[in-house]
Short mmCIF file of C-alpha atoms in Angstrom, two decimals:
data_model
loop_
_atom_site.label_atom_id
_atom_site.label_comp_id
_atom_site.label_asym_id
_atom_site.label_seq_id
_atom_site.Cartn_x
_atom_site.Cartn_y
_atom_site.Cartn_z
CA MET A 1 10.13 79.42 -167.89
CA GLU A 2 7.08 77.70 -166.09
CA LYS A 3 8.71 74.36 -167.48
CA THR A 4 12.08 76.01 -165.57
CA ILE A 5 10.20 76.87 -162.01
CA SER A 6 8.38 73.75 -161.98
CA LEU A 7 11.39 71.51 -162.36
CA SER A 8 12.81 74.23 -159.95
CA ARG A 9 10.47 73.06 -157.52
CA GLU A 10 10.25 69.41 -158.00
CA CYS A 11 13.76 69.54 -157.60
CA PHE A 12 13.59 71.36 -154.16
CA TRP A 13 10.49 69.15 -152.69
CA GLN A 14 13.11 66.41 -153.50
CA ARG A 15 15.70 67.46 -151.37
CA ASN A 16 13.62 68.22 -148.72
CA VAL A 17 12.30 64.84 -148.49
CA SER A 18 16.18 63.60 -148.44
CA SER A 19 17.47 65.90 -146.98
CA ASN A 20 16.47 64.24 -143.86
CA SER A 21 18.06 60.52 -144.41
CA LEU A 22 21.03 62.67 -145.37
CA ASN A 23 21.20 64.75 -142.08
CA GLN A 24 21.01 61.64 -140.34
CA GLU A 25 23.34 59.68 -142.37
CA ILE A 26 25.88 62.96 -142.10
CA GLU A 27 24.52 62.78 -138.29
CA MET A 28 25.89 59.23 -138.39
CA ILE A 29 28.93 60.03 -140.36
CA GLY A 30 29.98 63.00 -137.88
CA LYS A 31 29.04 60.12 -134.25
CA VAL A 32 32.16 57.63 -136.55
CA ILE A 33 34.57 59.99 -136.93
CA LYS A 34 34.12 61.83 -133.18
CA THR A 35 34.41 57.70 -132.35
CA ILE A 36 37.86 57.15 -134.55
CA LEU A 37 39.47 60.18 -133.12
CA PHE A 38 39.41 59.59 -129.81
CA ILE A 39 40.34 55.94 -130.11
CA ALA A 40 43.28 57.11 -132.14
CA PHE A 41 43.87 60.08 -129.59
CA CYS A 42 43.62 57.53 -126.20
CA GLY A 43 45.18 55.29 -127.56
CA THR A 44 48.78 57.49 -128.99
CA SER A 45 48.44 58.44 -125.47
CA ILE A 46 48.32 55.97 -123.59
CA TYR A 47 50.82 53.90 -126.07
CA SER A 48 53.01 56.82 -125.95
CA GLN A 49 53.14 56.67 -121.63
CA ASP A 50 53.82 52.77 -121.68
CA ILE A 51 57.39 53.88 -122.89
CA LYS A 52 59.08 55.18 -119.86
CA GLU A 53 62.71 53.84 -120.58
CA ALA A 54 64.65 52.33 -122.76
CA SER A 55 63.26 48.30 -124.21
CA TYR A 56 67.40 47.93 -125.05
CA ASN A 57 70.78 47.54 -123.37
CA LEU A 58 73.54 49.22 -124.31
CA GLU A 59 76.49 48.63 -122.32
CA PHE A 60 79.76 50.50 -122.70
CA LEU A 61 82.49 48.07 -123.62
CA LYS A 62 85.75 49.49 -124.23
CA ALA A 63 86.88 53.11 -126.27
CA LYS A 64 90.78 52.23 -127.94
CA GLU A 65 92.26 54.98 -129.92
CA ILE A 66 93.76 53.06 -134.02
CA SER A 67 95.52 55.09 -136.17
CA ASP A 68 94.46 59.22 -135.20
CA GLU A 69 90.63 57.60 -134.98
CA MET A 70 88.77 56.97 -131.57
CA PHE A 71 87.04 53.19 -131.13
CA LEU A 72 84.05 53.02 -129.03
CA MET A 73 82.63 49.84 -128.25
CA PHE A 74 79.00 48.93 -127.59
CA LYS A 75 76.84 45.51 -126.91
CA TYR A 76 73.44 45.76 -127.88
CA SER A 77 70.84 43.70 -126.42
CA THR A 78 67.53 43.60 -124.84
CA GLN A 79 65.70 41.54 -122.61
CA LYS A 80 62.33 40.58 -124.57
CA PRO A 81 63.35 39.00 -127.60
CA LYS A 82 60.36 41.19 -129.36
CA ASP A 83 62.01 44.24 -128.55
CA PHE A 84 65.09 43.33 -130.70
CA LYS A 85 65.18 45.79 -133.52
CA LEU A 86 68.05 47.86 -134.31
CA ILE A 87 67.30 50.87 -134.48
CA ILE A 88 70.03 53.95 -135.12
CA SER A 89 69.66 57.41 -134.42
CA GLU A 90 72.47 59.26 -136.16
CA ARG A 91 73.19 61.86 -133.09
CA PHE A 92 75.36 61.07 -130.73
CA PHE A 93 77.37 64.65 -128.21
CA TYR A 94 79.85 63.73 -126.60
CA LYS A 95 82.51 66.26 -124.29
CA PHE A 96 85.80 66.17 -122.67
CA SER A 97 86.38 66.16 -119.53
CA ASN A 98 87.64 69.83 -118.26
CA GLU A 99 84.92 70.52 -120.92
CA GLU A 100 81.34 71.51 -119.42
CA GLU A 101 79.26 71.51 -123.10
CA TYR A 102 78.53 69.07 -125.80
CA VAL A 103 79.69 68.91 -129.20
CA SER A 104 76.61 67.83 -131.44
CA GLY A 105 77.93 64.89 -133.58
CA SER A 106 76.79 63.02 -136.65
CA LEU A 107 77.51 59.46 -138.36
CA ARG A 108 76.69 60.88 -141.74
CA LYS A 109 79.53 64.27 -140.91
CA ASP A 110 83.27 64.17 -140.42
CA GLY A 111 83.78 61.11 -141.62
CA ASN A 112 82.55 59.68 -138.18
CA SER A 113 81.31 55.80 -139.66
CA MET A 114 79.59 52.67 -137.09
CA VAL A 115 79.66 49.09 -137.94
CA VAL A 116 77.39 47.00 -136.49
CA PHE A 117 78.53 42.72 -135.82
CA GLY A 118 77.23 39.70 -134.36
CA LYS A 119 78.78 36.59 -132.70
CA ASP A 120 80.53 36.34 -135.84
CA MET A 121 82.59 39.67 -134.55
CA GLU A 122 85.85 37.20 -135.03
CA SER A 123 85.60 36.40 -138.96
CA LYS A 124 85.08 40.21 -139.09
CA ASP A 125 87.77 42.06 -137.91
CA SER A 126 89.58 40.24 -135.37
CA LYS A 127 91.89 43.24 -134.35
CA LEU A 128 88.21 45.08 -132.52
CA TYR A 129 87.37 41.51 -131.91
CA ASN A 130 90.66 41.25 -129.87
CA LEU A 131 90.10 44.36 -128.12
CA ILE A 132 86.36 42.29 -126.23
CA LYS A 133 86.57 39.26 -127.01
CA ASP A 134 87.15 39.67 -122.70
CA LEU A 135 84.40 41.49 -121.69
CA VAL A 136 81.90 39.45 -123.96
CA ASP A 137 79.86 36.12 -124.14
CA PHE A 138 81.15 35.37 -127.73
CA LYS A 139 79.53 32.19 -126.59
CA SER A 140 75.93 32.92 -125.02
CA GLU A 141 72.79 31.92 -126.65
CA ASN A 142 70.91 35.66 -125.97
CA GLU A 143 70.84 37.64 -129.39
CA PHE A 144 73.41 40.68 -129.05
CA LEU A 145 74.91 42.70 -131.18
CA ILE A 146 78.25 44.78 -130.99
CA ILE A 147 77.92 48.48 -132.12
CA VAL A 148 81.96 50.34 -133.06
CA PHE A 149 81.61 53.95 -133.43
CA LYS A 150 84.45 55.68 -135.07
CA LEU A 151 85.39 59.12 -134.66
CA ASN A 152 87.41 61.25 -136.33
CA ASN A 153 88.97 64.32 -135.63
CA ILE A 154 88.99 63.25 -131.47
CA SER A 155 92.52 62.24 -129.89
CA LYS A 156 93.41 60.16 -127.30
CA LYS A 157 96.44 63.09 -126.71
CA ASP A 158 93.89 65.84 -125.53
CA PHE A 159 92.55 63.89 -123.95
CA ASP A 160 91.95 60.63 -121.22
CA LYS A 161 88.33 61.26 -120.60
CA MET A 162 85.58 61.72 -122.24
CA VAL A 163 81.54 61.88 -122.04
CA PHE A 164 79.75 60.32 -124.75
CA LYS A 165 76.02 60.79 -124.96
CA TYR A 166 74.12 58.59 -127.42
CA GLY A 167 70.67 56.55 -127.83
CA LEU A 168 68.87 54.28 -130.40
CA TRP A 169 64.98 55.11 -131.54
CA GLU A 170 62.55 52.91 -130.14
CA PRO A 171 61.84 50.03 -131.54
CA SER A 172 58.06 50.46 -130.46
CA ASN A 173 58.01 53.98 -131.05
CA THR A 174 60.42 55.22 -133.15
CA ASN A 175 59.36 58.71 -131.70
CA ILE A 176 61.00 58.66 -128.93
CA ARG A 177 65.21 57.77 -128.33
CA PHE A 178 66.54 57.68 -124.30
CA GLU A 179 70.21 59.04 -124.93
CA LYS A 180 72.57 57.93 -121.91
CA GLU A 181 75.71 59.72 -120.72
CA TYR A 182 78.54 56.97 -120.74
CA TYR A 183 81.54 58.10 -118.99
CA ILE A 184 85.10 57.06 -121.15
CA SER A 185 87.85 56.09 -118.75
CA ILE A 186 90.78 56.02 -122.67
CA ASN A 187 93.35 52.70 -122.54
#
């Protein structure tokens, strides 16, 4: 029994001796963690505040009904080459001219889809290309993409005007999306 007590006293003494340096280490680690958290918080809030508007331009080109499917065509471009990174959102909204509330849509539901073309659109889909060839300079040196939404269950016979609301995810912060309303007349 005495050996156990003397060992315990010895361990207790060693712990007290090293507890000062242990306390200093814990205090230093705490300061480092607080500094890292402060920098991360400030950096995130400053970074989030920087993005006030979309870094891209999504220009509506044309809407056309083909074989009971509605095609909405847009031109995607950016002012800065570093922002040229298309991050698609699946969610969109639409309403017809006589409605007050938007209908929510998804690219995965109801057979809706999206196709993205580059400057080689003519060789990929000549019918769609012919619809917009006079609206886009396909020989331009500036980078751009053509985004085509194909929406099912929407027919021209139901309306002549619609509002389409959509936004892509921001390349520099994929938690941010700027939705824009496009007022569309169907030809």
